[in-house]
Short mmCIF file of C-alpha atoms in Angstrom, two decimals:
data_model
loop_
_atom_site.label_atom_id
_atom_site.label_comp_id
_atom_site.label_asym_id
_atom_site.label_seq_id
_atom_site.Cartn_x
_atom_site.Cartn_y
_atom_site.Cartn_z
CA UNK A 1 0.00 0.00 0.00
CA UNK A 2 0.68 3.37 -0.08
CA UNK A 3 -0.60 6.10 2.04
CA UNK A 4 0.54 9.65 1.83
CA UNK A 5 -1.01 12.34 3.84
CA UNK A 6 0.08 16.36 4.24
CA UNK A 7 -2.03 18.17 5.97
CA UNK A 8 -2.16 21.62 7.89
CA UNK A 9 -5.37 22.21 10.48
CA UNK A 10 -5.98 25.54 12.12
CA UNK A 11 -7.99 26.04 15.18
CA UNK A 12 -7.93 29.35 17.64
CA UNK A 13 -4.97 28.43 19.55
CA UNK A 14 -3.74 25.33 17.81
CA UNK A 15 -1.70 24.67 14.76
CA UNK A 16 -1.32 21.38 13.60
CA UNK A 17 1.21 20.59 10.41
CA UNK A 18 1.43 16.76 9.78
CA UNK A 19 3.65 14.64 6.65
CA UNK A 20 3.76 11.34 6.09
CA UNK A 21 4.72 8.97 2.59
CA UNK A 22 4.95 5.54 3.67
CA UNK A 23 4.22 2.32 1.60
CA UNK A 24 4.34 0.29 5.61
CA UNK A 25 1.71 -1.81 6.31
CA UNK A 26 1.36 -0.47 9.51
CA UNK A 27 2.37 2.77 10.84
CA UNK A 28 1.88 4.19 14.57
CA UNK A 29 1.59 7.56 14.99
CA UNK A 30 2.85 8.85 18.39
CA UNK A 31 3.00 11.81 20.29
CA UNK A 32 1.81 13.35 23.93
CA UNK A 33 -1.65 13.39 24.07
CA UNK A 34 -2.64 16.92 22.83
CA UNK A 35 -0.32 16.80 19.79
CA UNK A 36 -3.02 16.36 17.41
CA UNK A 37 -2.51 12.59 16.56
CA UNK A 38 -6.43 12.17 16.63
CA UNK A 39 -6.99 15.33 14.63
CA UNK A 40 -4.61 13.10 11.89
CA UNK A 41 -7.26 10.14 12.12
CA UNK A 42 -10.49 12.53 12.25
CA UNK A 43 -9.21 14.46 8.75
CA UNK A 44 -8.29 10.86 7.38
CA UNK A 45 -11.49 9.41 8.07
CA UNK A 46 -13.32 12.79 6.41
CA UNK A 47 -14.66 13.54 9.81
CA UNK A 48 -12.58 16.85 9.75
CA UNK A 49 -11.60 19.41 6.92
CA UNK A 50 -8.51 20.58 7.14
CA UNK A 51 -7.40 23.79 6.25
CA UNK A 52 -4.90 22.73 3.86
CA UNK A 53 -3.67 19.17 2.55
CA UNK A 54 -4.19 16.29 0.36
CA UNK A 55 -4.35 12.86 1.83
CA UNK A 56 -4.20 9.75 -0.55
CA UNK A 57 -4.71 5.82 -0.30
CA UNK A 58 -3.46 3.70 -2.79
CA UNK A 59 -4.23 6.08 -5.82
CA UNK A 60 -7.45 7.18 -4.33
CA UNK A 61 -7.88 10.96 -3.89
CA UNK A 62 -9.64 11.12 -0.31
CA UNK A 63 -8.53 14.82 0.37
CA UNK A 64 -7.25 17.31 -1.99
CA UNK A 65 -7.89 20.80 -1.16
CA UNK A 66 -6.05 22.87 -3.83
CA UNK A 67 -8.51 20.56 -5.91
CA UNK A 68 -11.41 21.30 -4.23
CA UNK A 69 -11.65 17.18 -3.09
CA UNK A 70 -12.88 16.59 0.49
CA UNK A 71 -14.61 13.32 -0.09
CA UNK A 72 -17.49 12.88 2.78
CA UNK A 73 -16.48 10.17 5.12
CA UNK A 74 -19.34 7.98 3.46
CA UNK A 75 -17.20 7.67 -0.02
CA UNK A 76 -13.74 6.98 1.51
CA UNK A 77 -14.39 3.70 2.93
CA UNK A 78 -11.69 3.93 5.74
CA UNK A 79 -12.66 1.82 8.41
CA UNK A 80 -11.91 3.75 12.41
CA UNK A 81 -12.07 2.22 15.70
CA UNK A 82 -12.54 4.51 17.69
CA UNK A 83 -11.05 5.44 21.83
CA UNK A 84 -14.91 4.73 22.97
CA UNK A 85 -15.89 1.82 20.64
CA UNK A 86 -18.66 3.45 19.75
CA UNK A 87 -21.25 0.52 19.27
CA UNK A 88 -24.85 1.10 18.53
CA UNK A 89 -26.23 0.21 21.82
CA UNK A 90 -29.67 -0.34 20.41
CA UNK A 91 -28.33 -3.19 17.79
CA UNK A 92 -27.10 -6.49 18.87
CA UNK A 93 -23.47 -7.04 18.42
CA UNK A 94 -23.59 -9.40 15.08
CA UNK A 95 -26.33 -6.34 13.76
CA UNK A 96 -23.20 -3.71 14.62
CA UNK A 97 -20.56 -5.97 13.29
CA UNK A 98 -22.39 -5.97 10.26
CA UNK A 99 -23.80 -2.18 9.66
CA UNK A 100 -21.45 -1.49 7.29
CA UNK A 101 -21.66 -4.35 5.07
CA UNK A 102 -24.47 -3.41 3.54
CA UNK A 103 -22.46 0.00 2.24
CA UNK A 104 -19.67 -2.22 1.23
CA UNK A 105 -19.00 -3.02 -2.12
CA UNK A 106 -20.89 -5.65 -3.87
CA UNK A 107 -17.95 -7.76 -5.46
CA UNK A 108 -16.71 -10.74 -3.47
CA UNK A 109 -13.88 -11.11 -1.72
CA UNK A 110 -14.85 -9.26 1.89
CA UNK A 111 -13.57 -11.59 5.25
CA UNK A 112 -16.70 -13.35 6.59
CA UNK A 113 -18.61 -13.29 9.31
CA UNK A 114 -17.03 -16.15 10.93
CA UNK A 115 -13.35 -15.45 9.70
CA UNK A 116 -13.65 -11.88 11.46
CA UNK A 117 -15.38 -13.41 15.18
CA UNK A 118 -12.68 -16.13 15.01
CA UNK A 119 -10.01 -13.73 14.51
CA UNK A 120 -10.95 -11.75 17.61
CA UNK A 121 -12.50 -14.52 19.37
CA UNK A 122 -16.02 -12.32 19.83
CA UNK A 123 -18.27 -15.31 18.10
CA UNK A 124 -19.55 -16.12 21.20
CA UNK A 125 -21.05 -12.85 21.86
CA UNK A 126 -23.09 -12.13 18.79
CA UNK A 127 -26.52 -11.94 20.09
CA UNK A 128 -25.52 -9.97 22.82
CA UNK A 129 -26.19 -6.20 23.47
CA UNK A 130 -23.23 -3.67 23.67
CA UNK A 131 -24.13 -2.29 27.32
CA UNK A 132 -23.31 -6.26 28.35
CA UNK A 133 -19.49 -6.52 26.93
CA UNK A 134 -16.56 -5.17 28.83
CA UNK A 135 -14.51 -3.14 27.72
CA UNK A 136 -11.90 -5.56 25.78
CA UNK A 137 -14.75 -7.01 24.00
CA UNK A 138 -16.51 -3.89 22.90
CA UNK A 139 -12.86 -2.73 21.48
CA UNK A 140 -12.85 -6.36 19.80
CA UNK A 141 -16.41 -5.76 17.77
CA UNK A 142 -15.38 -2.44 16.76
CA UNK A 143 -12.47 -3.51 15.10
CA UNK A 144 -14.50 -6.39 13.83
CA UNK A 145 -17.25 -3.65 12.66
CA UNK A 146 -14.55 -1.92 10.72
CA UNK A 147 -13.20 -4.82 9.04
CA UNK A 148 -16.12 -5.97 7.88
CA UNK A 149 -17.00 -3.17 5.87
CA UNK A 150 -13.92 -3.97 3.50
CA UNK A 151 -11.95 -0.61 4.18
CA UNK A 152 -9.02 0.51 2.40
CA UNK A 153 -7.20 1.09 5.36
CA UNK A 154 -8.04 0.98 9.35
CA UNK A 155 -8.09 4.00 11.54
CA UNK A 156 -7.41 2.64 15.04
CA UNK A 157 -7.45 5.87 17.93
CA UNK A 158 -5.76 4.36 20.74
CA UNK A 159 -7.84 1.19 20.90
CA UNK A 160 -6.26 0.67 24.37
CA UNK A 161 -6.08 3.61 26.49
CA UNK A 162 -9.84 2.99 28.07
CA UNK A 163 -8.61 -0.40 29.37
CA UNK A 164 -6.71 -1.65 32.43
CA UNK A 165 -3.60 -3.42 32.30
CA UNK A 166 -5.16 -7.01 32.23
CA UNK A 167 -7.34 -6.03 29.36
CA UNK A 168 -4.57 -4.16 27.30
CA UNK A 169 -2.69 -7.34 27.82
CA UNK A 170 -5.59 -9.53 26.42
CA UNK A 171 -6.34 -7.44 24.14
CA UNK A 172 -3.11 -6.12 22.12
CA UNK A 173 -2.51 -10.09 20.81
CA UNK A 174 -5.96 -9.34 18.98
CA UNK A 175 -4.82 -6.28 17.31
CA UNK A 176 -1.29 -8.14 16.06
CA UNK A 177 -3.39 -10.59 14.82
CA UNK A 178 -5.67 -9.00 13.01
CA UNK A 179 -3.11 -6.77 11.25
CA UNK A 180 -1.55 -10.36 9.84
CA UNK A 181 -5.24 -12.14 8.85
CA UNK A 182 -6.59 -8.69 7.46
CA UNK A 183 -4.14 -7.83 4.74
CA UNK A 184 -5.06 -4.33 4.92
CA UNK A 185 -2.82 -1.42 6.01
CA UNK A 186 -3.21 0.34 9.22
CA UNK A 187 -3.06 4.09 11.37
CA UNK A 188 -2.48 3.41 14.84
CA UNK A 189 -2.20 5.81 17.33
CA UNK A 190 -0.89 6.02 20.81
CA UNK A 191 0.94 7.74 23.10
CA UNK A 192 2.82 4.74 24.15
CA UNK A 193 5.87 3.72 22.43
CA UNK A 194 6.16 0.29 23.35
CA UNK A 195 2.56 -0.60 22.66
CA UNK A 196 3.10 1.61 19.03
CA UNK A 197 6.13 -0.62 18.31
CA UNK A 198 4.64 -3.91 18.56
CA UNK A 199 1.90 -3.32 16.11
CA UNK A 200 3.70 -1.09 13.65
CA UNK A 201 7.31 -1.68 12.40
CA UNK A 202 7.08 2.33 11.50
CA UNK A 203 6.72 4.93 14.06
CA UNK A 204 5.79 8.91 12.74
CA UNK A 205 5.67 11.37 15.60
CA UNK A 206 3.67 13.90 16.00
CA UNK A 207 4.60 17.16 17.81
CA UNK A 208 7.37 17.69 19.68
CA UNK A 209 7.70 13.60 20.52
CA UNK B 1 -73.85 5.73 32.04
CA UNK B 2 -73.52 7.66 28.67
CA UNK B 3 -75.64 9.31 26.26
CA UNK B 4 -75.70 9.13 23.15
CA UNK B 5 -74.72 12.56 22.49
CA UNK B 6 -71.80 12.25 24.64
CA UNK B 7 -70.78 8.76 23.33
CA UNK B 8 -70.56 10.65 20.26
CA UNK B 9 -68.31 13.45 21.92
CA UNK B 10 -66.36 10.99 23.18
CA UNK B 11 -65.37 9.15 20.06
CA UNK B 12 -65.11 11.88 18.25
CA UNK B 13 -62.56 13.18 20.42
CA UNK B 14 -60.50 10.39 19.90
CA UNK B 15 -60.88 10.52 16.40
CA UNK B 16 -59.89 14.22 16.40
CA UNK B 17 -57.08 13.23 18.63
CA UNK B 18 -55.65 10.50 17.23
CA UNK B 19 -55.10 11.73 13.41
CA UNK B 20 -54.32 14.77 14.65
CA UNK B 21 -51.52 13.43 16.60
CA UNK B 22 -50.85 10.75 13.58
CA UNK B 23 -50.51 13.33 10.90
CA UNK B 24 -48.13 15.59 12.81
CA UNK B 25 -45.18 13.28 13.88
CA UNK B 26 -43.68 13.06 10.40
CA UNK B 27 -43.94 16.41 9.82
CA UNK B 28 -42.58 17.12 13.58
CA UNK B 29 -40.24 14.27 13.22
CA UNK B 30 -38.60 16.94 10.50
CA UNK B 31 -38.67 20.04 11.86
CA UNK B 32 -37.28 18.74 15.20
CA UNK B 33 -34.43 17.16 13.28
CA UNK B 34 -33.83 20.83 11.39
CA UNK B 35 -33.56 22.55 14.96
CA UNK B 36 -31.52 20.02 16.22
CA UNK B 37 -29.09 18.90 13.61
CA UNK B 38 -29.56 21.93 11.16
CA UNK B 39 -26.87 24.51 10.34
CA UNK B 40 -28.96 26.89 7.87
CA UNK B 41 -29.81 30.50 8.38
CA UNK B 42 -33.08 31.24 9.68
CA UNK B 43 -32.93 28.26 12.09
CA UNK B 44 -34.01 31.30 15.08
CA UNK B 45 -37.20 32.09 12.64
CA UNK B 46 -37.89 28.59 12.12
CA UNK B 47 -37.43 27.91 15.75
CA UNK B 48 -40.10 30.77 16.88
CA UNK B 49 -42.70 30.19 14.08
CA UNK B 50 -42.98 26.67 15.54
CA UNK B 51 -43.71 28.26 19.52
CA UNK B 52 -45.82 30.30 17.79
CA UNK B 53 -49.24 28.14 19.05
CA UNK B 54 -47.57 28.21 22.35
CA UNK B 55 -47.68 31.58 22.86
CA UNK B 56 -50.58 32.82 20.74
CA UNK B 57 -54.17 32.84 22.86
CA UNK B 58 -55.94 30.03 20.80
CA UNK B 59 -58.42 32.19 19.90
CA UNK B 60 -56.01 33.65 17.46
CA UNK B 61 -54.49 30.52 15.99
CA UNK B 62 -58.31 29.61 15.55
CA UNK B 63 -58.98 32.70 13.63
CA UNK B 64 -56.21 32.77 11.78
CA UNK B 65 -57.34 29.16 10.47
CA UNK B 66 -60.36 30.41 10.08
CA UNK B 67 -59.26 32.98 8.02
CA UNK B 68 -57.14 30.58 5.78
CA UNK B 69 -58.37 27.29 5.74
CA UNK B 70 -62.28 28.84 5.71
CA UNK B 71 -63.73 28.45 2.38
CA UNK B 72 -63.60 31.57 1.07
CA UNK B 73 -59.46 31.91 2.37
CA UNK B 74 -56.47 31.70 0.03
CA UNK B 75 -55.80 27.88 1.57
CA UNK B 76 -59.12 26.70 2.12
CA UNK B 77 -60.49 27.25 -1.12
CA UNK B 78 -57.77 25.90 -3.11
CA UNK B 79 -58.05 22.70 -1.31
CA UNK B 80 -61.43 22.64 -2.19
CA UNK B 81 -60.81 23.33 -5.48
CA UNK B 82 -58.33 21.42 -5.95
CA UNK B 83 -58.97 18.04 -4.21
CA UNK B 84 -62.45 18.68 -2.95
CA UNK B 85 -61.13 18.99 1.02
CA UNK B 86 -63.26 21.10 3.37
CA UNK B 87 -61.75 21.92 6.70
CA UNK B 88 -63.95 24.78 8.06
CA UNK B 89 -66.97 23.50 10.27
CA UNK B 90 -65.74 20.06 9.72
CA UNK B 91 -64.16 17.18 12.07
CA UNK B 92 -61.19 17.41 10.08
CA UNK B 93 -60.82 20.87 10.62
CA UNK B 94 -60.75 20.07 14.39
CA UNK B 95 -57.91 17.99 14.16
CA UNK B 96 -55.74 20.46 12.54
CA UNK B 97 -56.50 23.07 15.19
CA UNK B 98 -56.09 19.98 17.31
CA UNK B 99 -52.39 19.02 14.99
CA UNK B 100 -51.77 23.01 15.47
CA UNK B 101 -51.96 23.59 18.90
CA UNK B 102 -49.74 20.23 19.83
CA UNK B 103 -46.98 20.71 17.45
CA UNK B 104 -45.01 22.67 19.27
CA UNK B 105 -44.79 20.38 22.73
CA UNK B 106 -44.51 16.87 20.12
CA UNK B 107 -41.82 19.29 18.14
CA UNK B 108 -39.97 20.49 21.21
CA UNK B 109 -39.61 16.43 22.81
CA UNK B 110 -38.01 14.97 20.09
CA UNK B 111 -35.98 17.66 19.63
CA UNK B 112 -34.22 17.42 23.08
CA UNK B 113 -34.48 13.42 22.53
CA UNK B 114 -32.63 13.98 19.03
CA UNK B 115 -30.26 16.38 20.65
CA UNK B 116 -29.32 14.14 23.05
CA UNK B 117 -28.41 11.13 20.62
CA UNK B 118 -24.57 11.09 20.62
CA UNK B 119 -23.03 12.88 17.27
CA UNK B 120 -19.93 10.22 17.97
CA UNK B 121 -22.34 7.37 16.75
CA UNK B 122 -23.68 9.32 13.82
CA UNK B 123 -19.86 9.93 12.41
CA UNK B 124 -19.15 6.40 13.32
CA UNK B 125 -22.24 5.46 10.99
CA UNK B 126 -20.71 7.53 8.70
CA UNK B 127 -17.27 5.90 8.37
CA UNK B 128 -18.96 2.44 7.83
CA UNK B 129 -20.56 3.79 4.99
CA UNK B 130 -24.13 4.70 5.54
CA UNK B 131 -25.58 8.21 3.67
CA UNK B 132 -27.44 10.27 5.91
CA UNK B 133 -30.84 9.16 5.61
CA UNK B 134 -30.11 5.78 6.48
CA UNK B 135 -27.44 7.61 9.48
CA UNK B 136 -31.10 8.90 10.39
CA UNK B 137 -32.72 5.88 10.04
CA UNK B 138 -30.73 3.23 11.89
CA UNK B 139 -29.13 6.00 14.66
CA UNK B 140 -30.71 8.42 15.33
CA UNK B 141 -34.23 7.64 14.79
CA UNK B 142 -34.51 4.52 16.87
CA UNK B 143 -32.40 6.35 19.65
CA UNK B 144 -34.60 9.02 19.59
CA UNK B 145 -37.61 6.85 19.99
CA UNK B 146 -38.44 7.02 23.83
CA UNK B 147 -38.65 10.79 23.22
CA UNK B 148 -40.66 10.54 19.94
CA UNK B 149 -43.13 8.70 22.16
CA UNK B 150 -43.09 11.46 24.96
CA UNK B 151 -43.58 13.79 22.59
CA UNK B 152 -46.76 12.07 20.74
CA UNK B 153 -48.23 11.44 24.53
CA UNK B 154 -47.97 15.31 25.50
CA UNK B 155 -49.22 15.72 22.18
CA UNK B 156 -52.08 13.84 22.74
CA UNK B 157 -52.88 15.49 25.99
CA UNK B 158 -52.55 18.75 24.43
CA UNK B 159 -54.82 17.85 21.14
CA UNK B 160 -57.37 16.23 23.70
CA UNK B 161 -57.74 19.38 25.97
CA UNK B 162 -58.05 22.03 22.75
CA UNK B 163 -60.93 24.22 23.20
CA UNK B 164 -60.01 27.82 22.32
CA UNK B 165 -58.76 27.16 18.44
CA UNK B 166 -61.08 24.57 17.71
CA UNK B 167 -64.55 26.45 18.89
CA UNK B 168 -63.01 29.32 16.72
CA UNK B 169 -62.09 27.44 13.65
CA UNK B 170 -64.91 25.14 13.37
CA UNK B 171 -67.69 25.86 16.29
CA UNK B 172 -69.30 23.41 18.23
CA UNK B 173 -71.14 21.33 16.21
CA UNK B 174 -72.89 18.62 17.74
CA UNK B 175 -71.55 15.09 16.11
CA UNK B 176 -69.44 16.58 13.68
CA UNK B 177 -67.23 19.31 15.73
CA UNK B 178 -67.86 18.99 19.13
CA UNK B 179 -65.35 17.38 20.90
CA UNK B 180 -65.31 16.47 24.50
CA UNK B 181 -63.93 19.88 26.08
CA UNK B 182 -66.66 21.43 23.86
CA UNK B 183 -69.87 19.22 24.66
CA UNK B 184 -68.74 19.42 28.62
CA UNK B 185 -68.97 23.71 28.36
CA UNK B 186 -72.31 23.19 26.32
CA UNK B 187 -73.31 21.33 29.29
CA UNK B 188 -71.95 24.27 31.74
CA UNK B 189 -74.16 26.64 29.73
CA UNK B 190 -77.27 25.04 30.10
CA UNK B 191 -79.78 24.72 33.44
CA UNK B 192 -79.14 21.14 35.16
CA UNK B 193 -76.11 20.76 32.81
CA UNK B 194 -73.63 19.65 36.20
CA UNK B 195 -74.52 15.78 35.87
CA UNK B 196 -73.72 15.67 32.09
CA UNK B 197 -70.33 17.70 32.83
CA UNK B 198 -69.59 15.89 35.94
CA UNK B 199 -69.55 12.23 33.18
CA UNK B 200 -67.66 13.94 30.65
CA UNK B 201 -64.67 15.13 32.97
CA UNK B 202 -64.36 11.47 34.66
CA UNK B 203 -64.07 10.43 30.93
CA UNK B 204 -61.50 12.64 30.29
CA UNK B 205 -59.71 11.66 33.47
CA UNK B 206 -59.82 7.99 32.57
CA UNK B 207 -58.76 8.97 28.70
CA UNK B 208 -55.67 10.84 29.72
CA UNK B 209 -54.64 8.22 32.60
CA UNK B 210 -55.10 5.48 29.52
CA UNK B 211 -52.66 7.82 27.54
CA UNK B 212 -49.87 7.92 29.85
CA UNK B 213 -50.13 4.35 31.17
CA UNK B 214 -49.83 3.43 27.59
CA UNK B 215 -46.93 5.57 27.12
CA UNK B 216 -45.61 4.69 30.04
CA UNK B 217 -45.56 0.29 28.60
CA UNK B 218 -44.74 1.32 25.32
CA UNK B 219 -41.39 3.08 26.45
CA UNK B 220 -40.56 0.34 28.86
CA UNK B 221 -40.85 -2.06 25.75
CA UNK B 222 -38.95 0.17 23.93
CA UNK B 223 -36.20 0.24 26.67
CA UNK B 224 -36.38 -4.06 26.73
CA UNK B 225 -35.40 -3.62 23.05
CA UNK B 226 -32.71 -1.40 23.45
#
């Protein structure tokens, strides 16, 4: 893959000027918390427009703003887990791991169902609401959410930080895996270098790191 | 226990009441998503011509209905023109005043219920693909629900108790305009009316107390669901 992002975002009282080229498969981003690193992710995912930049994924023109592109983050198809999980808590968790499918794109060739719960060992909790999963398995559908819908690439915003030790220890093995099974490049951020270096083999800071 | 007369009251009321309350949640539904997730100028104007019932006396949101929807007024007589509808003096006509008068309590619940539905979830929707309507349709509407169904309930209690707008709009007409509220002050007006007004406010009483027990198990199903 290759991912290449430039990007400058102004906000009263913040300044954020980010560059990366990489063709990685995985790449951390890391920085004190503050730096912006979720600002990166946000513009990325089309959540954010930034005030300058041009972000591109394999070929595909996601941001260009001396061209006028800011795709909405509908179009981009760039799966993000985010800090909070962010489940639907009205749907069941097979009816969240699946939301997206339905936006995916019709040609085969998408993991399955059963490939993505045995990867992160959630198959046992598909008929189960999101209020009832702690906090490693709510991190564990999300990532399953976003992998279902057959991104380009996967946004993951500190996956980790809302857990305890135990359940960052459980739960990192899930992420290493998943990055091998999926195939698909990945953003990961955290302010932790030792967590940032066992999941990506590249590490970009951002700010003064 | 009943007459007939106020039998007739009675279901006419919840006739009135019930389409009344039916045909303005989509519309509602709308205009509380506007004020809520909206970024448009004129959002202030949109926001006080929907109060506007609130804080009129009814007697001038009747009028003014009267003056539009009667069948000599710009709106009335185009409908009747054009699709042969008659609003003035008619049952219909009592449950828009009815519709009227409640929109802005059914408006201003699911506005605070839509408000409070997290944005997070709505981007998150986003990123997995969905366009908005369908963000709207799998988010935020069924999050919204409990308060859609606090709002129809106030609405309901607020379309049941209309007197001033409907007696102005489309008079008290026996069987075909005279909803509860209005057949129990006919009965104040009249010698020996106490007995007849006495019935008619128990039924009310037992009406609204149906209306928010029903609410009340509806919301708690909704909850089991969620």
């Amino acid at each position: 893959m290759s991912l290449s992002i430039a990007l400058r975002v102004e906000r009263p009282g913040f300044v954020l000027d980010f560059v990366l080229a990489t063709e990685a498969r995985a790449v951390a981003l890391h920085g004190p918390s503050g730096a912006g690193k979720t600002t990166i992710l946000n513009a990325v995912a089309g959540l954010l427009r930034p005030s300058r930049g041009r972000i591109v994924i394999d070929g595909a023109v996601l941001t260009d703003t001396a061209a006028g592109i800011h795709l909405p983050p509908q179009k981009r198809r760039v799966g993000y887990v985010f800090q909070d999980a962010r489940l639907f808590p009205h749907l069941s968790v097979r009816r969240n791991l699946l939301y997206g499918t339905r936006f995916a794109p019709r040609e085969p060739g998408g993991p399955s169902l059963e490939a993505v719960c045995d990867c992160l060992g959630i198959g046992h909790l598909l008929d189960r609401r999101p209020a009832t999963l702690s906090g490693g398995e709510a991190q564990r559908v999300a990532m399953g959410r976003a992998w279902l819908m057959r991104p380009r690439i996967l946004l993951m915003d500190e996956p980790l930080a809302a857990l305890d030790e135990a359940r960052k220890r459980e739960t990192l093995p899930f992420i290493v895996r998943m990055r091998d099974e999926m195939g698909l490049p990945i953003l990961y951020v955290s302010h932790q270098l030792d967590e940032a270096r066992q999941v990506a083999a590249e590490i970009a800071p951002v700010g003064r790191a | 226990m009943f007459t007939e007369a106020e039998w007739a009251a009675i279901a006419l009321s919840l006739k009135v009441t019930s389409v009344a309350v039916l045909a303005t949640l989509p519309p509602a539904i709308a205009v509380a998503w506007l004020l809520a997730r909206g970024r448009f100028r004129g959002r202030i104007v949109l926001d006080a011509l929907v109060h506007l019932p609130l804080v009129l006396p009814p007697v001038v949101t009747g009028y003014l209905l009267l003056v539009a929807f009667g069948r000599r007024g710009p709106v009335g007589a185009a409908l009747e023109q054009c699709c042969g509808i008659v609003l003035a003096f008619r049952w219909t006509g009592a449950a828009l005043a009815a519709g009227i008068m409640a929109f802005p309590l059914i408006v201003r619940a699911i506005r605070l219920s839509i408000e409070a539905v997290d944005r997070r979830l709505e981007d998150a929707a986003a990123t997995l693909g969905a366009p908005r309507a369908a963000i709207f349709a799998t988010v935020t509407l069924p999050l919204a629900l409990p308060g859609i169904l606090g709002g129809a309930v106030l609405g309901f209690a607020k379309a049941l108790g209309e007197f001033g707008a409907t007696i102005t709009f489309v008079s008290n007409i026996p069987g075909e305009t005279q909803t509860l509220p209005l057949a129990l002050y006919a009965y104040t007006q009249v010698p020996g009316g106490e007995t007849g007004a006495m019935r008619l406010a128990l039924a009310s009483i037992v009406i609204a107390f149906g209306a928010v027990l029903a609410s009340e198990w509806l919301a708690r199903r909704t909850r089991r669901g969620a």
